[in-house]
Amino acid sequence: MFKLSFIILISLLNICYGQSPHGNNFNISCENCHYTESWKIELQKIKFNHNETEFALTGQHSAVECKSCHINLVFDNTSNQCSDCHKDIHENTVGIDCARCHESSSWLVNKITEIHQMSRFPLLGSHLTADCNQCHISSSAVKFEPVGVECKFCHTNDYYFAKNPDHIAAGFSLECQDCHDINSIEWSMSDFAHNFFPLVDAHNIANCFQCHQQSNFSGLSQECLTCHQNDYNSAANPNHVELSFSSDCKQCHTLSLNWNPAEFLAHDNIYPLGGAHAQIKNDCNKCHANGYSNTPNQCIGCHQNDYNSTANPSHVTLNFSTDCETCHSLNSWKPATFDHDGQYFP
């Protein structure tokens, strides 16, 4: 008798669950949502916790009626993809995952810049303040058609209408960042990235045409004489042409204005500036008071007055050698060594 009762109970349960309007895969007990008094559901009383499912009810989702998402009673047929419940007003131009930009609390997007930084075109400089529709031109303000990331896709008109300098005539690149700083907020010349030839110190000039005297800006040599041939030819103190100085300005000059200070590093190849001579290497007139040609390289050529005026001992009276290094070092007149044994009296 007990065995028969058990079989009947199992059969009734199978019939009950087989007739469930929620489908065969719904394994939640009826009492989690329903009460014995009625099948009617009171949301405030049900024990079922939707947050334990694969789709937690957060933000605006927690306030909508069940039927807004579950269009029939077979709940496991309901998709958890945004696009299955929400019309894609962007028309699939930004993907179907609403959560990439939106939060469940509101459709308003408060971090569009942060989101864009993770795209293939991070927003830098003036791009940060540009309106979306300046780049994403479409029939709808919320339809963001894909845009190429190369400059020309947005700035072709800027390129064609640029006249100072004329970009087309100059054969400039269509890649704006070759010359312009992407972090800048304007196209001004002051933001021109001249990194291939740094414009520093005396080269920091605002007028491009001081160097680029032709309309074509490409192909200008970076050799000094390209711009400074006249400076080289007219230099008289010293005369660069006569002395066959190098035409590579930076061998002697820095980038400071007015060519000063200058340092003739090749001087050691002609006459080494050691000892006390090194202290006057930047005061060329100390030795070259009468010009740079035919300057003597013998001691007496510069130190005749020192020799003649020395009284203790008198170099002239004692007929000392005019080769200063016989007694003196290059560092100073003192101390001096006099070879008394070899020259006079042992």
Tab-separated table of C-alpha atoms in Angstrom:
chain	number	residue	atom	x	y	z
A	1	MET	CA	0.000	0.000	0.000
A	2	PHE	CA	2.811	2.418	0.911
A	3	LYS	CA	4.605	1.636	-2.341
A	4	LEU	CA	1.482	2.420	-4.370
A	5	SER	CA	0.992	5.742	-2.571
A	6	PHE	CA	4.590	6.740	-3.298
A	7	ILE	CA	4.187	5.969	-7.003
A	8	ILE	CA	0.996	8.041	-7.162
A	9	LEU	CA	2.742	10.974	-5.430
A	10	ILE	CA	5.661	10.883	-7.844
A	11	SER	CA	3.281	10.752	-10.789
A	12	LEU	CA	1.335	13.748	-9.515
A	13	LEU	CA	4.547	15.725	-9.053
A	14	ASN	CA	5.654	14.920	-12.594
A	15	ILE	CA	2.289	16.034	-13.911
A	16	CYS	CA	2.491	19.211	-11.856
A	17	TYR	CA	5.971	20.149	-13.033
A	18	GLY	CA	5.286	19.006	-16.552
A	19	GLN	CA	2.454	21.500	-16.749
A	20	SER	CA	4.565	24.421	-15.399
A	21	PRO	CA	4.016	27.513	-17.578
A	22	HIS	CA	7.651	28.432	-16.972
A	23	GLY	CA	9.029	25.598	-19.090
A	24	ASN	CA	10.775	22.328	-18.390
A	25	ASN	CA	14.076	23.917	-17.367
A	26	PHE	CA	12.628	26.065	-14.597
A	27	ASN	CA	13.897	24.526	-11.364
A	28	ILE	CA	12.808	27.114	-8.821
A	29	SER	CA	10.243	26.136	-6.222
A	30	CYS	CA	6.766	27.640	-6.724
A	31	GLU	CA	6.672	28.938	-3.161
A	32	ASN	CA	9.548	31.338	-3.887
A	33	CYS	CA	7.085	33.513	-5.763
A	34	HIS	CA	3.564	32.136	-5.146
A	35	TYR	CA	1.370	31.594	-2.101
A	36	THR	CA	-1.331	29.001	-1.454
A	37	GLU	CA	-4.005	31.670	-1.387
A	38	SER	CA	-3.458	32.698	-5.020
A	39	TRP	CA	-1.149	32.497	-8.019
A	40	LYS	CA	-1.007	36.268	-8.030
A	41	ILE	CA	2.460	37.652	-7.364
A	42	GLU	CA	3.194	40.447	-4.932
A	43	LEU	CA	6.693	41.709	-5.647
A	44	GLN	CA	7.196	42.910	-2.086
A	45	LYS	CA	6.609	39.410	-0.698
A	46	ILE	CA	8.339	37.049	-3.106
A	47	LYS	CA	11.438	35.221	-1.925
A	48	PHE	CA	13.012	34.915	-5.368
A	49	ASN	CA	16.270	36.897	-5.663
A	50	HIS	CA	16.937	37.875	-9.278
A	51	ASN	CA	20.464	39.014	-8.360
A	52	GLU	CA	21.446	35.371	-7.911
A	53	THR	CA	20.798	34.721	-11.593
A	54	GLU	CA	23.077	35.525	-14.535
A	55	PHE	CA	21.523	38.992	-14.764
A	56	ALA	CA	21.502	41.048	-11.569
A	57	LEU	CA	18.884	43.799	-11.430
A	58	THR	CA	20.822	47.022	-10.894
A	59	GLY	CA	19.996	50.654	-11.550
A	60	GLN	CA	16.902	51.186	-13.697
A	61	HIS	CA	16.489	47.424	-14.171
A	62	SER	CA	15.417	47.049	-10.546
A	63	ALA	CA	12.357	49.265	-11.079
A	64	VAL	CA	10.846	47.777	-14.248
A	65	GLU	CA	8.050	45.225	-14.356
A	66	CYS	CA	8.971	41.629	-15.060
A	67	LYS	CA	6.917	41.624	-18.256
A	68	SER	CA	9.043	44.439	-19.674
A	69	CYS	CA	11.785	41.884	-20.225
A	70	HIS	CA	10.009	38.538	-19.892
A	71	ILE	CA	7.445	38.715	-22.675
A	72	ASN	CA	6.208	35.201	-21.809
A	73	LEU	CA	6.334	32.914	-18.786
A	74	VAL	CA	9.218	30.787	-20.064
A	75	PHE	CA	11.831	32.876	-18.317
A	76	ASP	CA	14.956	31.078	-19.514
A	77	ASN	CA	14.171	32.127	-23.084
A	78	THR	CA	14.873	35.743	-22.159
A	79	SER	CA	18.210	37.030	-23.458
A	80	ASN	CA	20.556	39.022	-21.242
A	81	GLN	CA	21.990	40.979	-24.186
A	82	CYS	CA	21.284	44.732	-24.181
A	83	SER	CA	20.269	44.833	-27.823
A	84	ASP	CA	17.486	42.272	-27.299
A	85	CYS	CA	15.603	44.658	-25.020
A	86	HIS	CA	16.868	48.070	-26.077
A	87	LYS	CA	16.648	49.531	-29.551
A	88	ASP	CA	20.101	50.426	-30.834
A	89	ILE	CA	19.735	54.125	-31.634
A	90	HIS	CA	23.398	54.170	-32.687
A	91	GLU	CA	22.551	51.750	-35.512
A	92	ASN	CA	25.399	49.378	-34.703
A	93	THR	CA	28.084	52.053	-35.144
A	94	VAL	CA	29.483	51.557	-31.632
A	95	GLY	CA	28.720	47.883	-31.042
A	96	ILE	CA	25.810	46.228	-29.253
A	97	ASP	CA	27.201	46.199	-25.712
A	98	CYS	CA	25.453	49.146	-24.034
A	99	ALA	CA	27.585	48.695	-20.909
A	100	ARG	CA	30.689	49.885	-22.793
A	101	CYS	CA	29.424	53.451	-22.465
A	102	HIS	CA	26.238	53.431	-20.403
A	103	GLU	CA	25.508	52.514	-16.809
A	104	SER	CA	22.321	50.827	-15.644
A	105	SER	CA	21.381	53.906	-13.607
A	106	SER	CA	21.013	56.190	-16.641
A	107	TRP	CA	21.483	56.447	-20.400
A	108	LEU	CA	23.505	59.639	-19.926
A	109	VAL	CA	27.225	59.150	-20.575
A	110	ASN	CA	29.491	61.034	-18.171
A	111	LYS	CA	32.846	59.541	-19.175
A	112	ILE	CA	32.839	59.747	-22.958
A	113	THR	CA	36.417	61.095	-23.055
A	114	GLU	CA	37.704	58.288	-20.852
A	115	ILE	CA	35.949	55.762	-23.077
A	116	HIS	CA	37.353	57.319	-26.244
A	117	GLN	CA	40.886	57.077	-24.833
A	118	MET	CA	40.604	53.291	-25.077
A	119	SER	CA	39.718	53.463	-28.753
A	120	ARG	CA	42.067	53.408	-31.738
A	121	PHE	CA	42.150	57.226	-31.621
A	122	PRO	CA	42.803	58.645	-28.113
A	123	LEU	CA	41.689	62.273	-27.795
A	124	LEU	CA	44.643	64.626	-27.337
A	125	GLY	CA	45.064	68.401	-27.537
A	126	SER	CA	42.221	70.196	-29.291
A	127	HIS	CA	40.582	66.841	-30.030
A	128	LEU	CA	39.628	66.730	-26.351
A	129	THR	CA	37.312	69.723	-26.707
A	130	ALA	CA	35.903	68.943	-30.144
A	131	ASP	CA	32.218	68.116	-30.491
A	132	CYS	CA	31.577	64.491	-31.452
A	133	ASN	CA	29.719	65.564	-34.596
A	134	GLN	CA	32.729	67.483	-35.879
A	135	CYS	CA	34.354	64.154	-36.638
A	136	HIS	CA	31.440	61.710	-36.688
A	137	ILE	CA	29.328	63.309	-39.406
A	138	SER	CA	26.085	61.387	-39.965
A	139	SER	CA	22.342	61.790	-40.451
A	140	SER	CA	21.776	61.359	-36.717
A	141	ALA	CA	23.463	62.978	-33.736
A	142	VAL	CA	23.735	59.568	-32.083
A	143	LYS	CA	24.940	57.609	-35.081
A	144	PHE	CA	28.725	57.544	-34.869
A	145	GLU	CA	29.959	56.386	-38.240
A	146	PRO	CA	33.521	54.991	-38.101
A	147	VAL	CA	36.112	57.608	-39.027
A	148	GLY	CA	39.639	57.019	-40.300
A	149	VAL	CA	42.347	57.843	-37.770
A	150	GLU	CA	44.621	59.544	-40.310
A	151	CYS	CA	44.706	63.352	-40.239
A	152	LYS	CA	43.447	63.718	-43.799
A	153	PHE	CA	40.033	62.273	-42.957
A	154	CYS	CA	39.150	65.396	-40.946
A	155	HIS	CA	41.714	68.028	-41.918
A	156	THR	CA	41.895	67.904	-45.714
A	157	ASN	CA	40.309	71.357	-46.014
A	158	ASP	CA	42.707	72.796	-43.425
A	159	TYR	CA	45.567	71.459	-45.532
A	160	TYR	CA	44.283	72.751	-48.876
A	161	PHE	CA	43.421	76.232	-47.620
A	162	ALA	CA	46.634	76.806	-45.628
A	163	LYS	CA	48.521	79.667	-47.326
A	164	ASN	CA	51.197	80.760	-44.876
A	165	PRO	CA	52.967	78.690	-45.887
A	166	ASP	CA	51.123	77.198	-48.852
A	167	HIS	CA	51.081	73.508	-47.937
A	168	ILE	CA	50.303	72.270	-51.443
A	169	ALA	CA	52.987	74.356	-53.159
A	170	ALA	CA	55.492	73.339	-50.498
A	171	GLY	CA	54.673	69.665	-50.924
A	172	PHE	CA	53.994	69.224	-47.228
A	173	SER	CA	52.956	65.871	-45.823
A	174	LEU	CA	49.272	65.150	-45.238
A	175	GLU	CA	50.220	63.845	-41.804
A	176	CYS	CA	49.636	66.934	-39.654
A	177	GLN	CA	51.729	65.621	-36.759
A	178	ASP	CA	54.832	65.697	-38.968
A	179	CYS	CA	54.877	69.442	-38.336
A	180	HIS	CA	52.180	70.232	-35.776
A	181	ASP	CA	52.036	69.229	-32.135
A	182	ILE	CA	48.979	67.043	-31.554
A	183	ASN	CA	48.733	68.413	-27.997
A	184	SER	CA	48.372	71.968	-29.263
A	185	ILE	CA	44.997	73.699	-29.397
A	186	GLU	CA	45.748	75.702	-32.543
A	187	TRP	CA	47.591	75.528	-35.868
A	188	SER	CA	49.829	78.529	-35.073
A	189	MET	CA	53.417	78.696	-36.297
A	190	SER	CA	54.630	78.778	-32.699
A	191	ASP	CA	53.463	75.197	-32.340
A	192	PHE	CA	55.220	74.038	-35.491
A	193	ALA	CA	57.243	70.914	-34.705
A	194	HIS	CA	60.544	71.613	-36.484
A	195	ASN	CA	62.242	68.688	-34.734
A	196	PHE	CA	64.156	67.581	-37.832
A	197	PHE	CA	66.162	70.828	-37.435
A	198	PRO	CA	65.702	72.191	-33.886
A	199	LEU	CA	64.906	75.906	-33.865
A	200	VAL	CA	66.742	76.962	-30.720
A	201	ASP	CA	68.622	80.095	-29.665
A	202	ALA	CA	69.576	82.152	-32.738
A	203	HIS	CA	67.658	79.775	-34.996
A	204	ASN	CA	64.458	80.411	-33.036
A	205	ILE	CA	62.961	82.765	-35.605
A	206	ALA	CA	59.265	83.288	-36.269
A	207	ASN	CA	59.576	84.129	-39.957
A	208	CYS	CA	59.993	80.899	-41.926
A	209	PHE	CA	61.025	82.843	-45.019
A	210	GLN	CA	64.299	83.944	-43.454
A	211	CYS	CA	65.506	80.469	-44.326
A	212	HIS	CA	62.866	79.213	-46.729
A	213	GLN	CA	63.067	81.912	-49.365
A	214	GLN	CA	61.313	79.764	-51.952
A	215	SER	CA	57.682	78.665	-51.861
A	216	ASN	CA	58.807	75.059	-51.729
A	217	PHE	CA	59.782	74.216	-48.155
A	218	SER	CA	61.141	70.784	-48.919
A	219	GLY	CA	64.711	69.982	-49.866
A	220	LEU	CA	66.414	72.841	-48.004
A	221	SER	CA	69.901	71.713	-46.996
A	222	GLN	CA	70.803	71.754	-43.314
A	223	GLU	CA	74.398	72.739	-44.083
A	224	CYS	CA	75.398	76.045	-42.457
A	225	LEU	CA	76.442	77.725	-45.714
A	226	THR	CA	72.941	77.258	-47.126
A	227	CYS	CA	71.888	80.238	-45.015
A	228	HIS	CA	75.195	81.704	-43.843
A	229	GLN	CA	77.324	81.976	-46.976
A	230	ASN	CA	77.220	85.788	-46.824
A	231	ASP	CA	78.135	85.757	-43.123
A	232	TYR	CA	81.128	83.557	-43.891
A	233	ASN	CA	82.309	85.629	-46.861
A	234	SER	CA	81.968	88.963	-45.056
A	235	ALA	CA	83.638	87.925	-41.788
A	236	ALA	CA	86.772	90.093	-41.511
A	237	ASN	CA	87.980	89.572	-37.963
A	238	PRO	CA	89.256	87.026	-38.644
A	239	ASN	CA	88.901	86.738	-42.410
A	240	HIS	CA	87.312	83.311	-42.807
A	241	VAL	CA	87.933	83.056	-46.546
A	242	GLU	CA	91.574	84.128	-46.390
A	243	LEU	CA	92.330	81.738	-43.528
A	244	SER	CA	90.351	78.909	-45.142
A	245	PHE	CA	88.230	78.382	-42.050
A	246	SER	CA	85.774	75.518	-42.082
A	247	SER	CA	82.343	76.339	-43.478
A	248	ASP	CA	80.810	74.265	-40.683
A	249	CYS	CA	79.893	77.139	-38.348
A	250	LYS	CA	79.411	74.967	-35.288
A	251	GLN	CA	83.095	74.028	-35.246
A	252	CYS	CA	83.774	77.450	-33.735
A	253	HIS	CA	80.406	79.026	-32.943
A	254	THR	CA	77.524	78.167	-30.664
A	255	LEU	CA	73.890	78.911	-31.528
A	256	SER	CA	74.000	82.148	-29.534
A	257	LEU	CA	73.051	85.418	-31.181
A	258	ASN	CA	75.678	87.544	-32.973
A	259	TRP	CA	78.063	84.585	-33.356
A	260	ASN	CA	79.557	85.159	-29.883
A	261	PRO	CA	81.151	83.582	-27.991
A	262	ALA	CA	83.301	81.724	-30.511
A	263	GLU	CA	85.938	79.110	-29.884
A	264	PHE	CA	88.498	78.017	-32.459
A	265	LEU	CA	88.965	74.404	-31.413
A	266	ALA	CA	91.270	73.683	-34.340
A	267	HIS	CA	93.803	76.198	-32.973
A	268	ASP	CA	95.784	73.379	-31.361
A	269	ASN	CA	96.465	71.978	-34.814
A	270	ILE	CA	98.217	75.253	-35.675
A	271	TYR	CA	99.562	76.354	-32.302
A	272	PRO	CA	98.635	74.424	-29.129
A	273	LEU	CA	97.097	76.662	-26.481
A	274	GLY	CA	98.487	75.102	-23.317
A	275	GLY	CA	99.324	76.448	-19.879
A	276	ALA	CA	98.911	80.219	-19.555
A	277	HIS	CA	97.983	80.423	-23.238
A	278	ALA	CA	94.810	78.423	-22.518
A	279	GLN	CA	93.645	81.206	-20.194
A	280	ILE	CA	93.476	83.688	-23.069
A	281	LYS	CA	92.121	81.371	-25.764
A	282	ASN	CA	88.847	83.311	-25.936
A	283	ASP	CA	90.600	86.674	-26.177
A	284	CYS	CA	92.021	86.328	-29.677
A	285	ASN	CA	93.297	89.926	-29.792
A	286	LYS	CA	95.888	89.154	-27.137
A	287	CYS	CA	97.925	87.528	-29.895
A	288	HIS	CA	96.126	88.561	-33.057
A	289	ALA	CA	96.039	92.315	-32.455
A	290	ASN	CA	97.357	92.941	-35.960
A	291	GLY	CA	95.147	90.407	-37.702
A	292	TYR	CA	95.127	86.665	-38.081
A	293	SER	CA	97.447	86.268	-41.026
A	294	ASN	CA	101.167	85.702	-40.449
A	295	THR	CA	100.892	85.743	-36.650
A	296	PRO	CA	104.310	84.564	-35.367
A	297	ASN	CA	104.453	81.298	-33.454
A	298	GLN	CA	107.815	82.036	-31.796
A	299	CYS	CA	107.846	83.273	-28.189
A	300	ILE	CA	109.466	86.589	-29.006
A	301	GLY	CA	106.716	87.341	-31.508
A	302	CYS	CA	104.305	88.043	-28.629
A	303	HIS	CA	106.649	88.510	-25.670
A	304	GLN	CA	109.214	91.002	-27.028
A	305	ASN	CA	108.108	93.630	-24.504
A	306	ASP	CA	108.302	91.122	-21.634
A	307	TYR	CA	111.832	90.212	-22.707
A	308	ASN	CA	113.011	93.815	-23.118
A	309	SER	CA	111.545	95.068	-19.829
A	310	THR	CA	112.832	92.288	-17.596
A	311	ALA	CA	115.483	93.770	-15.252
A	312	ASN	CA	116.191	91.048	-12.714
A	313	PRO	CA	118.124	89.736	-14.475
A	314	SER	CA	118.282	91.922	-17.555
A	315	HIS	CA	117.593	89.568	-20.447
A	316	VAL	CA	118.867	92.046	-23.040
A	317	THR	CA	122.141	92.841	-21.212
A	318	LEU	CA	122.886	89.177	-20.578
A	319	ASN	CA	121.831	88.223	-24.078
A	320	PHE	CA	119.434	85.533	-22.869
A	321	SER	CA	117.754	83.313	-25.399
A	322	THR	CA	114.525	84.641	-26.890
A	323	ASP	CA	113.090	81.143	-26.628
A	324	CYS	CA	111.149	81.578	-23.385
A	325	GLU	CA	110.845	77.815	-22.849
A	326	THR	CA	114.612	77.624	-22.268
A	327	CYS	CA	113.959	78.875	-18.725
A	328	HIS	CA	110.200	79.250	-18.293
A	329	SER	CA	107.276	76.817	-18.384
A	330	LEU	CA	104.022	77.436	-20.269
A	331	ASN	CA	102.114	77.832	-17.004
A	332	SER	CA	103.804	80.947	-15.632
A	333	TRP	CA	106.961	83.073	-15.733
A	334	LYS	CA	107.745	81.787	-12.255
A	335	PRO	CA	109.352	79.607	-11.145
A	336	ALA	CA	112.052	79.712	-13.796
A	337	THR	CA	115.051	77.416	-14.283
A	338	PHE	CA	118.346	78.808	-15.516
A	339	ASP	CA	121.034	76.417	-16.799
A	340	HIS	CA	123.945	78.296	-15.264
A	341	ASP	CA	126.294	75.310	-15.479
A	342	GLY	CA	125.744	74.674	-19.147
A	343	GLN	CA	125.739	78.242	-20.331
A	344	TYR	CA	128.062	80.207	-18.051
A	345	PHE	CA	129.973	78.919	-15.037
A	346	PRO	CA	129.667	75.465	-13.476
